[in-house]
Amino acid sequence: MMKKGRMVFTSESVTEGHPDKVADGISDAVLDAHLKLDKRSRVACETLVSTGMVVIAGEITSTGMVNYADVARDKIRRIGYNNPDDGFSADSCAVFVTVGTQSPDISQGVTAGKGLFKDQGAGDQGMMFGYACNETKELMPMPIMYSHKLCRQLSAVRKSGKVPFFKPDGKSQVTIMYEDGKPVGIDTIVVSTQHDASASYKKVRDAVMDEVISKVIPARMMTSKTRYFVNPTGRFVVGGPHGDSGLTGRKIIVDTYGGMGRHGGGAFSGKDPSKVDRSACYMARYIAKNIVAAKLADRCEVQLAYAIGYPDPVSVLVDTFGTSSVPELKIERAVRKVFGLRPAEIIDQLKLMRPIYEPTSSYGHFGRTTELDTFTWEKTNKVAALNASV
């Protein structure tokens, strides 16, 4: 629950060229490549990137034959790492593949008609969280939304050629001031962007201020005390996987709510929807967002928990942090009535057996309201049903 009085809250985002996001992007590109060939593919793909190399590992069971090196190079090329002089590029990096198949013991638990319970069970045990609040039109926390928008703008001006000296690696961080739980202004903005060695600090800073921050952040949110930090070390030439290794699943807070909501610990990228680490988190967000959109609460966090191989959630919790307009118990009952929470039902409701995952690998899995064909869990089409059920 938000504190009364004044407080600040900070969230960060990273660009698609950040090493961890390069890894996430490759893992999700591999997943999509398999789903295009076999929608029942079971994929758990992990990627490591470092100077001049990519390692793809995991457990994949699929009838589709995928050239992993080609998938990885294509993704790297589209991100923008195309110059061997940068220490990492699509055509010069080595790609190592070490992929096995899914354990048959797990497979029987997530395949309908097999296992102890016959219905499709959860791919693992664990708890999954979804969150929503009414402080932005996307029903997301404001710090993470502005952080994502800054990073998307960094990439947009780079790819368009408007700021040709920007390079793919970058990060943002936004600190929002709150009064009695409501956002009232921006305290601090941090933007770091990789750049050509020939670009001066002033040139980089001016471009970030003029073409990124001023294009994204509304003037009404700025104050005379707002602080700006652009490339605060003074230089960011060495970056991407050459500057720091990257791993799939190392940016789970960036992927979700920027720390505002809880996280169960499971990463998303590279996992097919039989893995409730991913699909149940999408469902929990779908539920929480519809609760807030229905004006049943100003803030809402939903927890789902599963046991491996078992089809029903072992627990469902709705927490509105004291902001609900009706008793939480009524909301929980409505949730169980309106939403199918078994893994097979989640996959069906959200249309998750499609090759839709690569776009999710950067700029957040939630709050993507202009891409509803892909981000089906962002729809608010259960508002009427919830209101009728409470």
GROMACS .gro file of C-alpha atoms in nm:
model
  390
    1MET     CA    1   0.000   0.000   0.000
    2MET     CA    2   0.125   0.350  -0.083
    3LYS     CA    3   0.240   0.561   0.213
    4LYS     CA    4   0.042   0.863   0.319
    5GLY     CA    5   0.215   1.194   0.270
    6ARG     CA    6   0.510   1.245   0.037
    7MET     CA    7   0.729   0.967  -0.099
    8VAL     CA    8   0.937   0.886  -0.408
    9PHE     CA    9   0.956   0.564  -0.608
   10THR     CA   10   1.209   0.469  -0.875
   11SER     CA   11   1.196   0.219  -1.162
   12GLU     CA   12   1.434   0.142  -1.447
   13SER     CA   13   1.417   0.008  -1.801
   14VAL     CA   14   1.675  -0.098  -2.058
   15THR     CA   15   1.687  -0.094  -2.438
   16GLU     CA   16   1.672  -0.397  -2.666
   17GLY     CA   17   2.049  -0.360  -2.710
   18HIS     CA   18   2.123  -0.409  -2.340
   19PRO     CA   19   2.314  -0.741  -2.307
   20ASP     CA   20   2.045  -0.908  -2.096
   21LYS     CA   21   1.778  -0.799  -2.343
   22VAL     CA   22   1.982  -0.928  -2.637
   23ALA     CA   23   1.975  -1.265  -2.458
   24ASP     CA   24   1.600  -1.238  -2.389
   25GLY     CA   25   1.537  -1.143  -2.751
   26ILE     CA   26   1.726  -1.441  -2.888
   27SER     CA   27   1.548  -1.680  -2.651
   28ASP     CA   28   1.206  -1.550  -2.753
   29ALA     CA   29   1.304  -1.553  -3.122
   30VAL     CA   30   1.393  -1.922  -3.084
   31LEU     CA   31   1.057  -1.985  -2.914
   32ASP     CA   32   0.868  -1.811  -3.194
   33ALA     CA   33   1.063  -2.000  -3.461
   34HIS     CA   34   0.950  -2.329  -3.307
   35LEU     CA   35   0.588  -2.219  -3.256
   36LYS     CA   36   0.566  -2.121  -3.624
   37LEU     CA   37   0.650  -2.481  -3.716
   38ASP     CA   38   0.483  -2.665  -3.429
   39LYS     CA   39   0.241  -2.481  -3.202
   40ARG     CA   40   0.274  -2.755  -2.939
   41SER     CA   41   0.648  -2.706  -2.903
   42ARG     CA   42   0.783  -2.727  -2.551
   43VAL     CA   43   1.059  -2.469  -2.523
   44ALA     CA   44   1.281  -2.361  -2.236
   45CYS     CA   45   1.556  -2.164  -2.409
   46GLU     CA   46   1.835  -1.985  -2.223
   47THR     CA   47   2.088  -1.757  -2.393
   48LEU     CA   48   2.425  -1.618  -2.287
   49VAL     CA   49   2.591  -1.339  -2.484
   50SER     CA   50   2.941  -1.203  -2.437
   51THR     CA   51   3.224  -1.059  -2.645
   52GLY     CA   52   3.203  -1.221  -2.987
   53MET     CA   53   2.984  -1.511  -2.883
   54VAL     CA   54   2.634  -1.645  -2.820
   55VAL     CA   55   2.552  -1.963  -2.627
   56ILE     CA   56   2.203  -2.113  -2.669
   57ALA     CA   57   2.105  -2.382  -2.420
   58GLY     CA   58   1.795  -2.542  -2.277
   59GLU     CA   59   1.537  -2.813  -2.327
   60ILE     CA   60   1.330  -2.810  -2.644
   61THR     CA   61   1.086  -3.073  -2.772
   62SER     CA   62   0.938  -2.989  -3.111
   63THR     CA   63   0.867  -3.137  -3.452
   64GLY     CA   64   1.003  -2.817  -3.608
   65MET     CA   65   1.367  -2.805  -3.718
   66VAL     CA   66   1.516  -2.462  -3.640
   67ASN     CA   67   1.859  -2.328  -3.734
   68TYR     CA   68   1.942  -2.160  -3.404
   69ALA     CA   69   2.248  -1.976  -3.536
   70ASP     CA   70   2.043  -1.814  -3.813
   71VAL     CA   71   1.770  -1.712  -3.566
   72ALA     CA   72   2.025  -1.560  -3.329
   73ARG     CA   73   2.211  -1.369  -3.601
   74ASP     CA   74   1.889  -1.233  -3.747
   75LYS     CA   75   1.778  -1.104  -3.407
   76ILE     CA   76   2.118  -0.947  -3.335
   77ARG     CA   77   2.115  -0.782  -3.678
   78ARG     CA   78   1.771  -0.629  -3.621
   79ILE     CA   79   1.876  -0.496  -3.280
   80GLY     CA   80   2.159  -0.312  -3.453
   81TYR     CA   81   2.483  -0.490  -3.368
   82ASN     CA   82   2.634  -0.505  -3.716
   83ASN     CA   83   2.988  -0.368  -3.676
   84PRO     CA   84   3.261  -0.619  -3.581
   85ASP     CA   85   3.468  -0.333  -3.441
   86ASP     CA   86   3.216  -0.309  -3.154
   87GLY     CA   87   3.323  -0.653  -3.025
   88PHE     CA   88   2.986  -0.811  -3.098
   89SER     CA   89   2.806  -0.829  -3.430
   90ALA     CA   90   2.555  -1.046  -3.611
   91ASP     CA   91   2.786  -1.181  -3.880
   92SER     CA   92   3.108  -1.219  -3.682
   93CYS     CA   93   2.995  -1.367  -3.348
   94ALA     CA   94   3.031  -1.738  -3.279
   95VAL     CA   95   2.708  -1.922  -3.195
   96PHE     CA   96   2.728  -2.231  -2.974
   97VAL     CA   97   2.421  -2.453  -2.930
   98THR     CA   98   2.369  -2.705  -2.651
   99VAL     CA   99   2.001  -2.802  -2.648
  100GLY     CA  100   1.837  -3.117  -2.510
  101THR     CA  101   1.474  -3.228  -2.485
  102GLN     CA  102   1.218  -3.181  -2.211
  103SER     CA  103   1.224  -3.436  -1.930
  104PRO     CA  104   0.958  -3.705  -1.993
  105ASP     CA  105   0.866  -3.684  -1.624
  106ILE     CA  106   0.771  -3.318  -1.666
  107SER     CA  107   0.617  -3.377  -2.008
  108GLN     CA  108   0.359  -3.623  -1.878
  109GLY     CA  109   0.244  -3.371  -1.618
  110VAL     CA  110   0.176  -3.099  -1.876
  111THR     CA  111   0.024  -3.317  -2.147
  112ALA     CA  112  -0.352  -3.375  -2.139
  113GLY     CA  113  -0.439  -3.742  -2.090
  114LYS     CA  114  -0.114  -3.828  -1.917
  115GLY     CA  115   0.024  -3.787  -1.567
  116LEU     CA  116  -0.162  -3.835  -1.239
  117PHE     CA  117  -0.445  -3.591  -1.308
  118LYS     CA  118  -0.502  -3.647  -1.684
  119ASP     CA  119  -0.579  -3.279  -1.752
  120GLN     CA  120  -0.294  -3.048  -1.860
  121GLY     CA  121  -0.111  -2.954  -1.543
  122ALA     CA  122   0.118  -2.667  -1.455
  123GLY     CA  123   0.470  -2.689  -1.594
  124ASP     CA  124   0.620  -2.616  -1.253
  125GLN     CA  125   0.532  -2.518  -0.901
  126GLY     CA  126   0.554  -2.155  -0.797
  127MET     CA  127   0.370  -1.832  -0.732
  128MET     CA  128   0.291  -1.574  -0.997
  129PHE     CA  129   0.187  -1.212  -0.948
  130GLY     CA  130  -0.004  -0.959  -1.155
  131TYR     CA  131  -0.048  -0.591  -1.075
  132ALA     CA  132  -0.244  -0.290  -1.197
  133CYS     CA  133  -0.313   0.063  -1.076
  134ASN     CA  134  -0.496   0.365  -1.209
  135GLU     CA  135  -0.209   0.615  -1.217
  136THR     CA  136  -0.154   0.584  -1.596
  137LYS     CA  137  -0.385   0.518  -1.889
  138GLU     CA  138  -0.215   0.181  -1.932
  139LEU     CA  139  -0.312   0.099  -1.571
  140MET     CA  140   0.057   0.057  -1.489
  141PRO     CA  141   0.283   0.225  -1.232
  142MET     CA  142   0.409   0.556  -1.368
  143PRO     CA  143   0.782   0.507  -1.296
  144ILE     CA  144   0.815   0.196  -1.511
  145MET     CA  145   0.595   0.332  -1.791
  146TYR     CA  146   0.804   0.646  -1.834
  147SER     CA  147   1.123   0.441  -1.808
  148HIS     CA  148   1.006   0.213  -2.090
  149LYS     CA  149   0.901   0.508  -2.305
  150LEU     CA  150   1.242   0.671  -2.268
  151CYS     CA  151   1.418   0.352  -2.378
  152ARG     CA  152   1.184   0.301  -2.672
  153GLN     CA  153   1.252   0.657  -2.783
  154LEU     CA  154   1.628   0.601  -2.755
  155SER     CA  155   1.595   0.308  -2.994
  156ALA     CA  156   1.352   0.489  -3.224
  157VAL     CA  157   1.577   0.789  -3.287
  158ARG     CA  158   1.876   0.560  -3.337
  159LYS     CA  159   1.703   0.331  -3.587
  160SER     CA  160   1.544   0.619  -3.778
  161GLY     CA  161   1.884   0.781  -3.826
  162LYS     CA  162   1.775   1.097  -3.649
  163VAL     CA  163   2.054   1.051  -3.394
  164PRO     CA  164   2.305   0.838  -3.586
  165PHE     CA  165   2.572   0.841  -3.315
  166PHE     CA  166   2.356   0.650  -3.066
  167LYS     CA  167   2.432   0.278  -3.038
  168PRO     CA  168   2.203  -0.006  -2.924
  169ASP     CA  169   2.287  -0.035  -2.553
  170GLY     CA  170   2.102   0.197  -2.317
  171LYS     CA  171   1.920   0.236  -1.987
  172SER     CA  172   1.674   0.472  -1.821
  173GLN     CA  173   1.555   0.537  -1.468
  174VAL     CA  174   1.269   0.754  -1.348
  175THR     CA  175   1.193   0.866  -0.993
  176ILE     CA  176   0.834   0.981  -0.937
  177MET     CA  177   0.716   1.198  -0.647
  178TYR     CA  178   0.393   1.082  -0.482
  179GLU     CA  179   0.162   1.261  -0.241
  180ASP     CA  180  -0.093   1.043  -0.061
  181GLY     CA  181  -0.040   0.771  -0.320
  182LYS     CA  182  -0.088   0.995  -0.624
  183PRO     CA  183   0.195   1.086  -0.866
  184VAL     CA  184   0.254   1.462  -0.867
  185GLY     CA  185   0.584   1.513  -1.047
  186ILE     CA  186   0.920   1.378  -1.154
  187ASP     CA  187   1.207   1.400  -0.911
  188THR     CA  188   1.489   1.250  -1.122
  189ILE     CA  189   1.548   1.117  -1.473
  190VAL     CA  190   1.854   0.910  -1.562
  191VAL     CA  191   1.935   0.814  -1.921
  192SER     CA  192   2.249   0.634  -2.031
  193THR     CA  193   2.310   0.558  -2.397
  194GLN     CA  194   2.595   0.394  -2.580
  195HIS     CA  195   2.741   0.622  -2.846
  196ASP     CA  196   3.010   0.657  -3.111
  197ALA     CA  197   3.354   0.744  -2.979
  198SER     CA  198   3.353   1.059  -3.192
  199ALA     CA  199   3.043   1.207  -3.021
  200SER     CA  200   3.123   1.459  -2.747
  201TYR     CA  201   2.950   1.447  -2.411
  202LYS     CA  202   2.766   1.772  -2.489
  203LYS     CA  203   2.644   1.634  -2.822
  204VAL     CA  204   2.513   1.318  -2.656
  205ARG     CA  205   2.352   1.507  -2.369
  206ASP     CA  206   2.181   1.758  -2.598
  207ALA     CA  207   2.043   1.480  -2.816
  208VAL     CA  208   1.906   1.292  -2.515
  209MET     CA  209   1.745   1.604  -2.372
  210ASP     CA  210   1.600   1.727  -2.702
  211GLU     CA  211   1.511   1.407  -2.888
  212VAL     CA  212   1.435   1.166  -2.604
  213ILE     CA  213   1.335   1.323  -2.272
  214SER     CA  214   1.145   1.621  -2.411
  215LYS     CA  215   0.958   1.396  -2.657
  216VAL     CA  216   0.844   1.149  -2.391
  217ILE     CA  217   0.796   1.320  -2.057
  218PRO     CA  218   0.497   1.561  -2.031
  219ALA     CA  219   0.592   1.915  -1.928
  220ARG     CA  220   0.327   1.905  -1.655
  221MET     CA  221   0.530   1.637  -1.475
  222MET     CA  222   0.848   1.847  -1.466
  223THR     CA  223   0.930   2.081  -1.181
  224SER     CA  224   1.203   2.336  -1.121
  225LYS     CA  225   1.370   2.077  -0.900
  226THR     CA  226   1.365   1.786  -1.146
  227ARG     CA  227   1.716   1.646  -1.185
  228TYR     CA  228   1.859   1.504  -1.508
  229PHE     CA  229   2.154   1.267  -1.531
  230VAL     CA  230   2.268   1.180  -1.885
  231ASN     CA  231   2.555   0.933  -1.919
  232PRO     CA  232   2.665   1.020  -1.567
  233THR     CA  233   3.010   0.860  -1.603
  234GLY     CA  234   3.073   1.104  -1.889
  235ARG     CA  235   3.132   0.839  -2.157
  236PHE     CA  236   2.957   0.520  -2.279
  237VAL     CA  237   3.138   0.389  -2.587
  238VAL     CA  238   3.207   0.028  -2.488
  239GLY     CA  239   2.870  -0.139  -2.443
  240GLY     CA  240   2.643  -0.425  -2.538
  241PRO     CA  241   2.766  -0.781  -2.492
  242HIS     CA  242   3.124  -0.658  -2.542
  243GLY     CA  243   3.093  -0.435  -2.237
  244ASP     CA  244   2.904  -0.680  -2.017
  245SER     CA  245   2.779  -1.035  -2.057
  246GLY     CA  246   2.404  -1.088  -2.086
  247LEU     CA  247   2.175  -1.367  -1.968
  248THR     CA  248   1.815  -1.460  -2.032
  249GLY     CA  249   1.587  -1.374  -1.741
  250ARG     CA  250   1.810  -1.127  -1.560
  251LYS     CA  251   1.575  -0.830  -1.602
  252ILE     CA  252   1.254  -0.965  -1.448
  253ILE     CA  253   1.171  -0.643  -1.262
  254VAL     CA  254   1.215  -0.441  -1.581
  255ASP     CA  255   0.989  -0.698  -1.750
  256THR     CA  256   0.708  -0.653  -1.497
  257TYR     CA  257   0.622  -0.355  -1.274
  258GLY     CA  258   0.952  -0.187  -1.195
  259GLY     CA  259   0.943  -0.310  -0.837
  260MET     CA  260   0.601  -0.163  -0.760
  261GLY     CA  261   0.435  -0.506  -0.760
  262ARG     CA  262   0.578  -0.829  -0.625
  263HIS     CA  263   0.745  -1.092  -0.841
  264GLY     CA  264   0.739  -1.467  -0.786
  265GLY     CA  265   1.091  -1.511  -0.926
  266GLY     CA  266   1.031  -1.690  -1.254
  267ALA     CA  267   1.158  -1.532  -1.575
  268PHE     CA  268   0.951  -1.515  -1.895
  269SER     CA  269   1.162  -1.513  -2.211
  270GLY     CA  270   1.232  -1.838  -2.394
  271LYS     CA  271   0.947  -2.027  -2.224
  272ASP     CA  272   0.646  -2.167  -2.405
  273PRO     CA  273   0.301  -2.108  -2.246
  274SER     CA  274   0.285  -2.446  -2.073
  275LYS     CA  275   0.528  -2.285  -1.828
  276VAL     CA  276   0.308  -2.106  -1.574
  277ASP     CA  277   0.608  -1.890  -1.485
  278ARG     CA  278   0.505  -1.703  -1.797
  279SER     CA  279   0.143  -1.777  -1.879
  280ALA     CA  280   0.006  -1.745  -1.524
  281CYS     CA  281   0.185  -1.411  -1.478
  282TYR     CA  282   0.011  -1.291  -1.794
  283MET     CA  283  -0.321  -1.415  -1.656
  284ALA     CA  284  -0.259  -1.249  -1.318
  285ARG     CA  285  -0.196  -0.917  -1.495
  286TYR     CA  286  -0.510  -0.969  -1.707
  287ILE     CA  287  -0.715  -1.021  -1.392
  288ALA     CA  288  -0.564  -0.730  -1.200
  289LYS     CA  289  -0.602  -0.492  -1.493
  290ASN     CA  290  -0.967  -0.580  -1.546
  291ILE     CA  291  -1.038  -0.533  -1.174
  292VAL     CA  292  -0.892  -0.181  -1.185
  293ALA     CA  293  -1.057  -0.104  -1.520
  294ALA     CA  294  -1.389  -0.210  -1.367
  295LYS     CA  295  -1.328   0.048  -1.092
  296LEU     CA  296  -1.347  -0.223  -0.829
  297ALA     CA  297  -1.014  -0.096  -0.692
  298ASP     CA  298  -0.753   0.176  -0.751
  299ARG     CA  299  -0.469  -0.072  -0.706
  300CYS     CA  300  -0.475  -0.448  -0.731
  301GLU     CA  301  -0.229  -0.731  -0.699
  302VAL     CA  302  -0.326  -1.087  -0.787
  303GLN     CA  303  -0.132  -1.393  -0.675
  304LEU     CA  304  -0.178  -1.733  -0.836
  305ALA     CA  305   0.010  -2.044  -0.720
  306TYR     CA  306   0.048  -2.384  -0.882
  307ALA     CA  307   0.185  -2.733  -0.819
  308ILE     CA  308   0.370  -2.908  -1.102
  309GLY     CA  309   0.144  -3.144  -1.294
  310TYR     CA  310  -0.174  -3.031  -1.113
  311PRO     CA  311  -0.432  -2.847  -1.328
  312ASP     CA  312  -0.595  -2.609  -1.079
  313PRO     CA  313  -0.425  -2.323  -0.895
  314VAL     CA  314  -0.353  -2.419  -0.535
  315SER     CA  315  -0.431  -2.062  -0.428
  316VAL     CA  316  -0.583  -1.739  -0.559
  317LEU     CA  317  -0.535  -1.410  -0.374
  318VAL     CA  318  -0.661  -1.062  -0.458
  319ASP     CA  319  -0.508  -0.771  -0.265
  320THR     CA  320  -0.642  -0.420  -0.330
  321PHE     CA  321  -0.434  -0.246  -0.063
  322GLY     CA  322  -0.745  -0.101   0.097
  323THR     CA  323  -0.863   0.067  -0.224
  324SER     CA  324  -1.150  -0.165  -0.324
  325SER     CA  325  -1.507  -0.044  -0.364
  326VAL     CA  326  -1.645  -0.386  -0.265
  327PRO     CA  327  -1.514  -0.653  -0.024
  328GLU     CA  328  -1.207  -0.837  -0.156
  329LEU     CA  329  -1.371  -1.172  -0.091
  330LYS     CA  330  -1.643  -1.084  -0.342
  331ILE     CA  331  -1.378  -0.986  -0.597
  332GLU     CA  332  -1.196  -1.318  -0.545
  333ARG     CA  333  -1.519  -1.510  -0.600
  334ALA     CA  334  -1.587  -1.310  -0.915
  335VAL     CA  335  -1.235  -1.380  -1.042
  336ARG     CA  336  -1.282  -1.756  -1.004
  337LYS     CA  337  -1.615  -1.730  -1.187
  338VAL     CA  338  -1.505  -1.505  -1.475
  339PHE     CA  339  -1.151  -1.630  -1.550
  340GLY     CA  340  -1.041  -1.984  -1.631
  341LEU     CA  341  -0.728  -2.042  -1.425
  342ARG     CA  342  -0.618  -2.387  -1.538
  343PRO     CA  343  -0.312  -2.382  -1.766
  344ALA     CA  344  -0.510  -2.502  -2.068
  345GLU     CA  345  -0.777  -2.237  -2.003
  346ILE     CA  346  -0.518  -1.962  -1.969
  347ILE     CA  347  -0.356  -2.062  -2.298
  348ASP     CA  348  -0.694  -2.067  -2.473
  349GLN     CA  349  -0.826  -1.738  -2.330
  350LEU     CA  350  -0.509  -1.542  -2.406
  351LYS     CA  351  -0.433  -1.718  -2.738
  352LEU     CA  352  -0.083  -1.806  -2.624
  353MET     CA  353   0.001  -2.089  -2.867
  354ARG     CA  354   0.109  -1.838  -3.133
  355PRO     CA  355   0.453  -1.699  -3.226
  356ILE     CA  356   0.394  -1.369  -3.044
  357TYR     CA  357   0.676  -1.366  -2.795
  358GLU     CA  358   0.972  -1.186  -2.952
  359PRO     CA  359   0.805  -0.841  -2.918
  360THR     CA  360   0.761  -0.903  -2.545
  361SER     CA  361   1.134  -0.941  -2.487
  362SER     CA  362   1.203  -0.567  -2.461
  363TYR     CA  363   1.021  -0.262  -2.319
  364GLY     CA  364   0.809  -0.464  -2.079
  365HIS     CA  365   0.555  -0.744  -2.099
  366PHE     CA  366   0.280  -0.523  -1.958
  367GLY     CA  367   0.126  -0.188  -2.042
  368ARG     CA  368   0.145  -0.248  -2.419
  369THR     CA  369  -0.202  -0.118  -2.500
  370THR     CA  370  -0.135  -0.038  -2.868
  371GLU     CA  371  -0.041  -0.400  -2.946
  372LEU     CA  372  -0.344  -0.590  -2.820
  373ASP     CA  373  -0.336  -0.859  -3.089
  374THR     CA  374  -0.007  -0.974  -2.939
  375PHE     CA  375  -0.047  -0.859  -2.579
  376THR     CA  376  -0.392  -1.012  -2.529
  377TRP     CA  377  -0.355  -0.998  -2.150
  378GLU     CA  378  -0.373  -0.617  -2.176
  379LYS     CA  379  -0.734  -0.625  -2.291
  380THR     CA  380  -1.007  -0.502  -2.053
  381ASN     CA  381  -1.285  -0.714  -2.202
  382LYS     CA  382  -1.386  -0.873  -1.870
  383VAL     CA  383  -1.500  -0.552  -1.701
  384ALA     CA  384  -1.870  -0.609  -1.753
  385ALA     CA  385  -1.851  -0.973  -1.642
  386LEU     CA  386  -1.664  -0.877  -1.324
  387ASN     CA  387  -1.909  -0.602  -1.237
  388ALA     CA  388  -2.199  -0.841  -1.291
  389SER     CA  389  -2.039  -1.102  -1.063
  390VAL     CA  390  -1.948  -0.898  -0.753
   0.00000   0.00000   0.00000
